[in-house]
Short mmCIF file of C-alpha atoms and ligand atoms in Angstrom, two decimals:
data_model
loop_
_atom_site.label_atom_id
_atom_site.label_comp_id
_atom_site.label_asym_id
_atom_site.label_seq_id
_atom_site.Cartn_x
_atom_site.Cartn_y
_atom_site.Cartn_z
CA MET H 10 118.82 -75.10 130.29
CA MET H 11 117.14 -73.53 128.11
CA LYS H 12 119.14 -70.33 128.09
CA HIS H 13 121.94 -72.89 127.34
CA ALA H 14 120.10 -74.77 124.23
CA TRP H 15 118.05 -71.59 122.86
CA ASP H 16 121.62 -68.68 123.25
CA ASN H 17 123.38 -71.25 121.00
CA TYR H 18 120.77 -72.14 118.92
CA ARG H 19 120.39 -67.83 117.83
CA ARG H 20 123.73 -67.39 118.13
CA TYR H 21 125.19 -70.40 115.82
CA ALA H 22 122.62 -71.60 113.57
CA TRP H 23 119.40 -69.01 114.25
CA GLY H 24 116.70 -69.07 111.57
CA THR H 25 117.34 -72.59 110.05
CA ASN H 26 115.49 -75.76 111.62
CA GLU H 27 118.49 -77.59 114.49
CA LEU H 28 121.72 -76.49 116.31
CA LYS H 29 124.46 -78.78 115.54
CA PRO H 30 126.12 -77.72 119.01
CA VAL H 31 129.21 -79.24 118.08
CA SER H 32 129.89 -78.73 114.59
CA ARG H 33 128.35 -74.54 116.04
CA THR H 34 126.15 -74.66 113.13
CA GLY H 35 122.60 -75.03 111.46
CA HIS H 36 120.90 -78.56 111.42
CA SER H 37 118.19 -79.07 108.59
CA SER H 38 116.16 -82.01 107.75
CA THR H 39 113.82 -82.97 105.17
CA LEU H 40 111.27 -84.13 107.66
CA PHE H 41 110.43 -79.26 107.16
CA GLY H 42 111.45 -79.25 103.41
CA SER H 43 112.92 -75.89 102.93
CA ILE H 44 110.67 -74.70 105.72
CA GLN H 45 112.74 -73.25 108.35
CA GLY H 46 113.51 -71.94 112.14
CA ALA H 47 111.96 -75.16 113.04
CA THR H 48 113.56 -74.53 116.70
CA ILE H 49 111.41 -70.92 116.69
CA VAL H 50 108.19 -71.99 116.72
CA ASP H 51 108.68 -75.13 118.97
CA ALA H 52 110.06 -72.84 121.24
CA LEU H 53 107.47 -69.99 121.37
CA ASP H 54 105.33 -71.17 124.14
CA SER H 55 108.24 -72.56 126.56
CA LEU H 56 109.79 -68.91 126.26
CA TYR H 57 106.70 -67.33 126.79
CA ILE H 58 105.98 -69.87 129.79
CA MET H 59 109.50 -69.63 131.58
CA GLU H 60 109.10 -66.01 131.55
CA LEU H 61 111.32 -65.62 128.86
CA TYR H 62 109.78 -62.64 126.95
CA GLU H 63 112.50 -61.27 125.70
CA ASP H 64 113.51 -64.09 123.95
CA PHE H 65 109.84 -64.45 123.07
CA ASP H 66 109.84 -60.72 121.47
CA VAL H 67 113.35 -62.02 119.20
CA ALA H 68 110.98 -65.31 118.28
CA THR H 69 107.63 -63.74 117.31
CA GLU H 70 109.47 -60.92 115.16
CA TRP H 71 111.41 -64.00 113.39
CA VAL H 72 107.78 -65.06 112.54
CA GLU H 73 106.40 -62.08 111.44
CA LYS H 74 109.30 -61.47 108.92
CA SER H 75 110.66 -64.52 108.21
CA LEU H 76 108.63 -67.20 108.56
CA ASP H 77 107.11 -68.82 104.85
CA PHE H 78 105.13 -71.11 103.97
CA ASN H 79 104.87 -69.85 99.99
CA MET H 80 107.48 -72.89 98.70
CA ASN H 81 108.21 -76.17 95.87
CA THR H 82 108.65 -78.10 98.31
CA GLU H 83 107.87 -81.45 99.97
CA VAL H 84 106.69 -81.70 104.69
CA SER H 85 106.23 -83.92 106.11
CA VAL H 86 102.46 -83.14 106.85
CA PHE H 87 102.38 -84.84 110.54
CA GLU H 88 105.84 -83.52 111.62
CA VAL H 89 104.39 -79.55 110.43
CA ASN H 90 101.31 -80.28 111.42
CA ILE H 91 102.54 -80.99 115.17
CA ARG H 92 105.63 -78.59 115.72
CA PHE H 93 104.44 -75.81 113.42
CA VAL H 94 101.14 -75.35 113.81
CA GLY H 95 100.43 -76.76 116.50
CA GLY H 96 103.46 -74.32 118.03
CA LEU H 97 102.16 -71.25 116.41
CA LEU H 98 98.38 -72.40 118.33
CA SER H 99 100.27 -72.29 121.70
CA ALA H 100 102.16 -69.56 120.91
CA TYR H 101 99.07 -67.19 119.85
CA TYR H 102 96.94 -68.73 122.72
CA LEU H 103 99.35 -67.44 125.50
CA SER H 104 99.66 -64.50 124.14
CA GLY H 105 97.34 -62.61 122.44
CA LYS H 106 99.22 -61.80 119.42
CA GLU H 107 96.80 -61.71 116.28
CA VAL H 108 100.15 -63.27 114.17
CA PHE H 109 100.39 -66.83 115.17
CA ALA H 110 97.45 -67.77 114.71
CA ARG H 111 96.73 -66.18 110.94
CA LYS H 112 100.09 -67.96 110.42
CA ALA H 113 98.31 -71.29 111.56
CA ILE H 114 95.70 -70.90 109.78
CA GLU H 115 97.59 -70.16 106.43
CA LEU H 116 99.90 -73.27 107.22
CA GLY H 117 97.19 -75.29 107.48
CA GLU H 118 95.20 -74.55 104.93
CA LYS H 119 98.46 -75.18 102.36
CA LEU H 120 98.09 -79.42 104.55
CA LEU H 121 94.74 -79.62 103.11
CA PRO H 122 94.99 -80.63 99.33
CA ALA H 123 97.33 -83.41 101.94
CA PHE H 124 93.61 -85.61 102.01
CA LYS H 125 92.74 -85.61 98.44
CA THR H 126 92.39 -89.02 98.31
CA PRO H 127 90.17 -91.92 97.27
CA THR H 128 89.20 -92.66 100.81
CA GLY H 129 90.48 -88.96 102.59
CA ILE H 130 92.79 -90.75 104.57
CA PRO H 131 95.54 -87.88 104.04
CA TRP H 132 99.37 -88.77 102.09
CA ALA H 133 102.34 -88.73 104.70
CA LEU H 134 103.87 -85.92 102.32
CA LEU H 135 102.67 -82.98 100.54
CA ASN H 136 104.33 -80.41 98.10
CA LEU H 137 103.21 -77.24 99.48
CA LYS H 138 103.04 -75.41 96.57
CA SER H 139 101.66 -77.84 94.05
CA GLY H 140 99.74 -80.08 96.40
CA VAL H 141 100.81 -83.32 95.05
CA GLY H 142 100.80 -85.91 98.49
CA ARG H 143 102.36 -89.33 98.10
CA ASN H 144 103.81 -91.82 101.12
CA TRP H 145 106.71 -93.46 101.97
CA PRO H 146 108.24 -95.01 99.92
CA TRP H 147 109.34 -97.27 102.85
CA ALA H 148 105.74 -97.35 104.31
CA SER H 149 103.98 -101.36 103.41
CA GLY H 150 102.38 -101.29 100.66
CA GLY H 151 102.47 -97.82 100.30
CA SER H 152 100.23 -97.12 103.20
CA SER H 153 99.98 -93.89 105.68
CA ILE H 154 100.92 -94.10 109.02
CA LEU H 155 98.29 -94.30 112.23
CA ALA H 156 100.12 -92.38 114.04
CA GLU H 157 100.42 -89.16 111.34
CA TYR H 158 97.44 -89.68 110.20
CA GLY H 159 96.11 -90.18 113.37
CA THR H 160 97.62 -87.02 115.10
CA LEU H 161 95.82 -84.11 113.14
CA HIS H 162 92.69 -83.58 114.85
CA LEU H 163 93.87 -81.24 118.31
CA GLU H 164 95.37 -79.30 115.74
CA PHE H 165 92.62 -79.06 113.09
CA MET H 166 90.14 -78.65 115.59
CA HIS H 167 91.18 -75.04 116.76
CA LEU H 168 92.28 -74.32 113.09
CA HIS H 169 88.11 -74.66 112.86
CA PHE H 170 87.57 -72.26 115.54
CA LEU H 171 89.28 -70.21 114.83
CA SER H 172 89.03 -69.79 111.16
CA GLY H 173 85.75 -71.07 110.84
CA ASN H 174 86.18 -72.65 107.69
CA PRO H 175 84.55 -76.48 108.54
CA LEU H 176 86.88 -78.20 106.47
CA PHE H 177 89.16 -78.34 108.99
CA LYS H 178 87.05 -79.95 111.03
CA GLU H 179 85.13 -82.63 107.77
CA LYS H 180 88.71 -83.40 107.26
CA VAL H 181 89.77 -85.07 110.45
CA MET H 182 86.57 -86.56 111.36
CA ALA H 183 85.95 -88.73 108.45
CA ILE H 184 88.92 -90.06 109.20
CA ARG H 185 87.68 -92.04 112.71
CA LYS H 186 84.33 -92.72 110.05
CA VAL H 187 87.10 -94.42 107.98
CA LEU H 188 88.58 -96.00 110.84
CA SER H 189 85.45 -97.11 112.67
CA ARG H 190 84.40 -99.05 110.09
CA LEU H 191 87.24 -101.21 109.50
CA ASP H 192 87.25 -104.63 111.28
CA LYS H 193 89.66 -104.40 113.58
CA PRO H 194 91.96 -107.75 114.44
CA GLN H 195 91.41 -108.21 117.93
CA GLY H 196 90.47 -104.50 118.13
CA LEU H 197 93.88 -103.50 117.65
CA TYR H 198 94.77 -100.61 114.76
CA PRO H 199 97.93 -101.22 112.70
CA ASN H 200 100.06 -99.09 111.76
CA TYR H 201 99.92 -99.13 108.52
CA LEU H 202 96.66 -98.51 106.44
CA ASN H 203 96.28 -97.82 102.52
CA PRO H 204 94.79 -94.35 101.53
CA ASN H 205 93.95 -95.80 97.87
CA SER H 206 91.86 -99.25 98.95
CA GLY H 207 91.03 -97.86 102.89
CA GLN H 208 92.41 -101.48 103.86
CA TRP H 209 95.26 -102.29 106.66
CA GLY H 210 98.71 -102.81 105.28
CA GLN H 211 101.49 -104.64 107.15
CA HIS H 212 99.41 -105.65 110.54
CA HIS H 213 102.02 -104.45 112.96
CA VAL H 214 101.02 -102.51 115.96
CA SER H 215 103.17 -100.54 118.36
CA VAL H 216 101.93 -97.88 121.11
CA GLY H 217 105.27 -96.98 120.51
CA GLY H 218 106.60 -95.13 116.74
CA LEU H 219 104.28 -95.92 113.80
CA GLY H 220 101.39 -96.17 116.46
CA ASP H 221 101.69 -93.46 119.43
CA SER H 222 100.42 -90.34 119.03
CA PHE H 223 96.91 -91.52 117.80
CA TYR H 224 95.80 -93.66 121.20
CA GLU H 225 96.60 -90.01 122.65
CA TYR H 226 94.97 -87.93 119.98
CA LEU H 227 91.68 -89.84 120.96
CA LEU H 228 91.33 -89.06 124.87
CA LYS H 229 92.75 -85.69 124.76
CA ALA H 230 90.70 -85.25 121.55
CA TRP H 231 87.44 -86.24 124.51
CA ILE H 232 89.23 -84.14 126.87
CA MET H 233 89.83 -80.64 124.82
CA SER H 234 86.04 -81.61 123.93
CA ASP H 235 85.23 -80.62 127.45
CA LYS H 236 84.01 -84.08 127.48
CA THR H 237 81.40 -84.01 124.88
CA ASP H 238 83.11 -85.70 122.14
CA GLU H 239 81.83 -89.21 123.12
CA GLU H 240 83.05 -91.59 120.19
CA ALA H 241 86.81 -90.31 120.96
CA ARG H 242 86.14 -90.92 124.06
CA THR H 243 84.63 -95.32 123.03
CA LEU H 244 87.59 -94.95 120.51
CA TYR H 245 90.22 -94.46 123.25
CA TYR H 246 88.83 -96.47 125.86
CA ASP H 247 88.18 -99.69 123.71
CA ALA H 248 91.98 -99.57 122.38
CA LEU H 249 92.93 -98.96 124.80
CA GLN H 250 90.88 -102.40 126.52
CA ALA H 251 93.01 -104.01 123.47
CA ILE H 252 96.44 -102.88 123.85
CA GLU H 253 95.77 -104.04 128.06
CA SER H 254 94.53 -107.96 127.08
CA SER H 255 97.26 -108.34 124.00
CA LEU H 256 100.05 -106.03 124.18
CA VAL H 257 100.89 -105.53 127.78
CA ARG H 258 102.77 -108.33 129.24
CA ARG H 259 104.59 -108.06 132.98
CA SER H 260 108.33 -109.41 133.05
CA ALA H 261 109.87 -112.04 135.41
CA GLY H 262 111.21 -110.09 137.26
CA GLY H 263 108.18 -108.15 137.79
CA LEU H 264 108.39 -105.04 135.06
CA THR H 265 104.96 -104.24 133.36
CA TYR H 266 105.60 -103.18 130.01
CA ILE H 267 103.80 -102.66 126.35
CA ALA H 268 105.22 -105.03 124.18
CA GLU H 269 104.66 -105.18 120.07
CA TRP H 270 102.34 -106.81 117.52
CA LYS H 271 103.49 -108.35 114.38
CA GLY H 272 101.10 -110.92 112.39
CA GLY H 273 100.07 -112.09 115.73
CA LEU H 274 103.12 -112.59 117.59
CA LEU H 275 104.47 -110.59 120.50
CA GLU H 276 108.00 -109.14 120.12
CA HIS H 277 108.73 -108.23 123.66
CA LYS H 278 110.38 -104.98 122.75
CA MET H 279 109.06 -101.00 124.22
CA GLY H 280 110.21 -98.48 122.77
CA HIS H 281 111.01 -95.15 124.12
CA LEU H 282 108.27 -93.24 122.32
CA ALA H 283 105.71 -95.81 123.92
CA CYS H 284 106.73 -94.05 127.63
CA PHE H 285 104.43 -91.92 126.80
CA ALA H 286 101.81 -94.42 127.83
CA GLY H 287 102.12 -93.80 131.31
CA GLY H 288 100.80 -89.80 131.25
CA MET H 289 98.16 -90.99 129.02
CA ILE H 290 96.92 -93.84 131.01
CA ALA H 291 96.63 -91.74 133.79
CA LEU H 292 95.15 -88.68 132.47
CA GLY H 293 92.52 -90.96 131.73
CA ALA H 294 92.29 -93.02 134.24
CA ASP H 295 89.40 -90.46 135.60
CA GLY H 296 87.00 -90.93 132.76
CA ALA H 297 87.32 -94.74 132.43
CA PRO H 298 84.05 -96.99 132.56
CA ALA H 299 83.26 -99.64 135.20
CA ALA H 300 83.54 -102.85 133.85
CA LEU H 301 82.24 -105.75 134.32
CA GLY H 302 83.63 -108.49 136.71
CA ALA H 303 84.20 -111.69 136.26
CA ASP H 304 80.94 -112.35 138.77
CA GLY H 305 78.72 -109.37 137.15
CA ALA H 306 79.71 -106.64 138.60
CA PRO H 307 80.89 -103.61 137.81
CA ARG H 308 84.23 -103.02 138.14
CA ASP H 309 86.11 -99.21 139.12
CA ALA H 310 88.79 -99.16 135.98
CA THR H 311 90.26 -95.86 137.51
CA GLY H 312 92.03 -97.28 140.71
CA ARG H 313 93.06 -99.98 137.61
CA HIS H 314 94.23 -97.37 134.95
CA MET H 315 96.02 -95.57 137.70
CA GLU H 316 97.89 -99.04 138.83
CA LEU H 317 99.03 -99.39 135.22
CA ALA H 318 100.25 -96.19 134.73
CA ALA H 319 102.61 -95.91 137.28
CA GLU H 320 103.62 -99.54 136.87
CA ILE H 321 105.03 -98.77 133.00
CA THR H 322 106.07 -95.80 134.97
CA ARG H 323 108.15 -97.62 136.69
CA THR H 324 109.67 -99.53 133.62
CA CYS H 325 110.47 -96.78 131.93
CA HIS H 326 112.20 -95.42 134.83
CA GLU H 327 114.09 -98.66 135.02
CA SER H 328 115.39 -98.63 131.33
CA TYR H 329 117.27 -95.29 132.35
CA ALA H 330 118.80 -96.50 135.52
CA ARG H 331 119.93 -99.59 134.29
CA THR H 332 122.44 -97.73 131.49
CA THR H 333 126.01 -96.11 132.21
CA LEU H 334 125.07 -92.50 131.09
CA LYS H 335 121.24 -92.56 133.01
CA LEU H 336 119.09 -91.35 130.18
CA GLY H 337 117.16 -94.01 127.78
CA PRO H 338 117.92 -96.13 125.21
CA GLU H 339 115.55 -95.73 122.27
CA ALA H 340 114.30 -99.53 122.31
CA PHE H 341 114.26 -101.88 125.37
CA ARG H 342 113.96 -104.81 125.68
CA PHE H 343 112.50 -108.28 127.99
CA ASP H 344 114.19 -110.95 125.71
CA GLY H 345 117.22 -112.94 125.26
CA GLY H 346 117.96 -112.62 129.19
CA VAL H 347 117.59 -109.30 129.92
CA GLU H 348 114.94 -106.26 131.48
CA ALA H 349 114.74 -103.02 130.43
CA VAL H 350 118.07 -103.01 128.40
CA ALA H 351 118.52 -102.38 124.97
CA THR H 352 120.72 -105.40 123.00
CA ARG H 353 121.13 -103.91 119.74
CA GLN H 354 123.80 -101.80 118.95
CA ASN H 355 121.21 -99.51 116.73
CA GLU H 356 118.94 -99.24 119.62
CA LYS H 357 121.09 -97.93 121.75
CA TYR H 358 120.56 -93.81 121.35
CA TYR H 359 119.04 -91.36 123.04
CA ILE H 360 117.83 -88.17 121.08
CA LEU H 361 117.01 -85.72 123.68
CA ARG H 362 113.71 -87.66 123.95
CA PRO H 363 110.36 -86.23 125.86
CA GLU H 364 108.12 -89.22 126.86
CA VAL H 365 109.94 -90.00 129.82
CA ILE H 366 109.76 -87.13 131.63
CA GLU H 367 106.92 -86.42 130.23
CA THR H 368 105.46 -89.31 131.64
CA TYR H 369 107.23 -88.39 134.92
CA LEU H 370 105.37 -84.89 134.70
CA TYR H 371 101.49 -86.73 134.49
CA LEU H 372 102.33 -89.12 136.77
CA TRP H 373 103.79 -86.27 139.41
CA ARG H 374 100.71 -84.11 139.11
CA LEU H 375 97.91 -86.97 139.25
CA THR H 376 99.70 -88.07 141.90
CA HIS H 377 102.13 -85.87 144.23
CA ASP H 378 104.73 -89.18 144.96
CA PRO H 379 107.15 -87.54 145.34
CA LYS H 380 109.33 -89.72 143.13
CA TYR H 381 108.81 -88.34 139.75
CA ARG H 382 110.09 -85.51 140.82
CA ASP H 383 113.34 -87.49 142.31
CA TRP H 384 113.33 -89.34 138.53
CA GLY H 385 113.08 -85.66 136.78
CA TRP H 386 115.82 -84.25 138.73
CA GLU H 387 118.18 -87.63 137.57
CA ALA H 388 117.43 -86.66 134.43
CA VAL H 389 118.42 -83.34 135.16
CA MET H 390 121.67 -84.75 136.33
CA ALA H 391 122.41 -86.38 133.31
CA LEU H 392 121.16 -84.45 130.88
CA GLU H 393 123.82 -81.71 132.39
CA GLN H 394 126.23 -84.66 132.44
CA HIS H 395 125.93 -85.99 129.13
CA CYS H 396 124.16 -83.91 126.80
CA ARG H 397 125.71 -80.97 127.37
CA VAL H 398 128.35 -79.04 126.20
CA GLU H 399 129.81 -76.08 124.94
CA ALA H 400 127.57 -74.23 122.71
CA GLY H 401 124.19 -76.48 124.04
CA PHE H 402 122.48 -79.97 123.65
CA SER H 403 123.64 -82.59 122.32
CA GLY H 404 121.97 -86.27 121.84
CA VAL H 405 124.58 -89.62 122.84
CA ARG H 406 125.27 -92.28 120.48
CA ASP H 407 125.58 -95.28 123.66
CA VAL H 408 123.87 -94.81 126.93
CA TYR H 409 125.39 -97.93 127.75
CA ALA H 410 129.15 -96.56 127.19
CA SER H 411 131.43 -94.59 129.56
CA THR H 412 131.59 -91.68 128.34
CA ALA H 413 129.21 -89.47 126.23
CA ASN H 414 129.54 -89.68 122.36
CA HIS H 415 127.77 -86.24 121.47
CA ASP H 416 125.61 -86.67 117.64
CA ASP H 417 126.18 -83.42 117.40
CA VAL H 418 121.56 -82.53 117.02
CA GLN H 419 119.39 -79.94 120.02
CA GLN H 420 116.71 -81.79 118.49
CA SER H 421 113.52 -78.91 118.54
CA PHE H 422 111.46 -80.85 120.65
CA TYR H 423 114.76 -81.35 123.16
CA LEU H 424 113.55 -76.75 123.89
CA ALA H 425 109.48 -77.92 122.54
CA GLU H 426 108.74 -80.79 124.96
CA THR H 427 111.99 -81.95 127.10
CA LEU H 428 112.53 -78.45 128.98
CA LYS H 429 109.25 -77.24 129.08
CA TYR H 430 108.10 -80.91 130.69
CA LEU H 431 110.74 -80.58 133.25
CA TYR H 432 110.28 -77.20 133.96
CA LEU H 433 106.33 -77.95 134.28
CA LEU H 434 107.29 -81.17 136.12
CA PHE H 435 109.01 -78.45 139.37
CA SER H 436 106.28 -76.18 138.80
CA ASP H 437 103.21 -75.41 141.13
CA ASP H 438 100.27 -77.69 139.47
CA ASP H 439 98.00 -74.60 138.53
CA HIS H 440 100.72 -72.66 135.95
CA LEU H 441 99.22 -74.66 132.82
CA PRO H 442 96.83 -76.85 134.68
CA PHE H 443 95.08 -79.73 132.92
CA ASP H 444 91.42 -78.84 133.60
CA HIS H 445 91.96 -75.90 131.00
CA TRP H 446 95.14 -77.13 128.64
CA VAL H 447 95.47 -79.32 126.74
CA PHE H 448 99.44 -80.69 125.43
CA ASN H 449 99.63 -81.30 121.57
CA THR H 450 102.16 -84.35 121.30
CA GLU H 451 105.12 -81.83 120.78
CA ALA H 452 103.80 -80.34 124.55
CA HIS H 453 101.74 -77.64 122.64
CA PRO H 454 98.82 -76.36 125.18
CA LEU H 455 95.66 -76.28 123.50
CA PRO H 456 93.22 -74.82 125.33
CA ILE H 457 89.65 -76.92 126.50
CA ILE H 458 86.88 -75.74 124.01
CA ARG H 459 83.73 -74.92 126.63
CA ARG H 460 80.76 -74.14 124.86
CA PRO H 461 79.11 -71.58 125.37
CA HIS H 462 82.28 -70.27 126.91
CA PRO H 463 85.07 -70.86 123.94
CA PRO H 464 88.56 -69.99 124.58
CA THR H 465 89.90 -66.93 124.40
CA PRO H 466 93.82 -65.55 124.42
CA ASN H 467 94.28 -64.95 128.28
CA PRO H 468 98.50 -63.07 127.82
CA ALA H 469 100.48 -63.06 131.00
CA PRO H 470 100.41 -59.09 132.41
C1 DMJ I 514 108.28 -85.74 119.16
O1 DMJ I 514 108.32 -85.12 117.42
C2 DMJ I 514 106.27 -86.00 119.66
O2 DMJ I 514 106.74 -85.89 120.76
C3 DMJ I 514 106.12 -86.99 118.77
O3 DMJ I 514 104.54 -87.28 118.91
C4 DMJ I 514 107.27 -88.25 118.68
N1 DMJ I 514 107.86 -87.67 119.22
C5 DMJ I 514 109.20 -86.29 119.22
C6 DMJ I 514 109.94 -86.55 120.09
O4 DMJ I 514 109.94 -88.21 120.56
#
């Protein structure tokens, strides 16, 4: 599947950001401005991990000769960080090739002006030449987005470590300070925060889009620090506690889901993006602090968290199983007489997203229950049957339709995440073991920073 996706990108869209596999041409997205090569940088580590070294060398040569950030263009700070900085960092740690570290640092430095705001909460969008930032015009009251400014920590800590430049660390630690000081409604983090006033915007809370990877990076900041960053640990488990109390619900049919919260009211909807939470909760389960039971005695939280993770995973699998194409919709609901089913036409699409497969990988590694591999295999079959086209893989517009209507985009995260997680799901646990690597939110593995033995690249022979 990787070869099919990569070879066709190479053939029809080389050097552009993504492949349009039906039109057989390049696809550009405004997220990266005029930066090119998103699929190449996103796929580097997957090629390496899958031992496709000749393809990796071709990609490396393109990075050396053609990857360019010196342009007058506006980019999404979050997307460029998770895909380009994250992809380059992983390629460096896997292969040991200096060019990747150099390019990651060069790009990271170009992102620093985004933090020039009264609070230090970065802008969503940045012009790489002028250093002028702004927020998405649609974001509540000119706010920055939780999942965007909260998903820089892992990459910036590695940029700090590799470059010695203290600014990388200072910038992400300052974000955390602002958040720690703010009042949180019922302990929850609203998705919108104004970078000028330091006040929350609209009270919309979500573990799916706009919120998701903020929670992921709290947990992973703790793990990547070799479990020394106690502040991150506390913030993560406190946030999860609030999510459990205020957002986690069980349907009449017995499915556990994570609802969204709008100004105190629950919307009984779960996004495909929120399905990553099964994996996150499982990954964090063994560090969960004991909670006091009703009788005042401490209760071990690990078992409860593993159970919650498994239940969420089951629900996300149901969201796939209840469709015609056996691929999950963008969002599914638990109201109006349905459970784990999309009811709105604009929520029925599947764009090759990884979150459900990502969660299968974590649950597989942490429980070895074979059902997670079975469910992963069901996804492989559905991808092969409905998303594979002659010149690559495409998303589909309606997972409840009897035949696939292709959207003609092969997303770069399909190669970075979906195929990598599938590959690892069917590999041994010592292939990128969790006690050495932490995956950024785009599935780019970053080594745990251990003192006094910090990470060095460890290329395959
Ligand atoms: C990816 O770019 C990342 O996983 C991000 O955290 C969320 N969206 C896509 C995949 O769905």
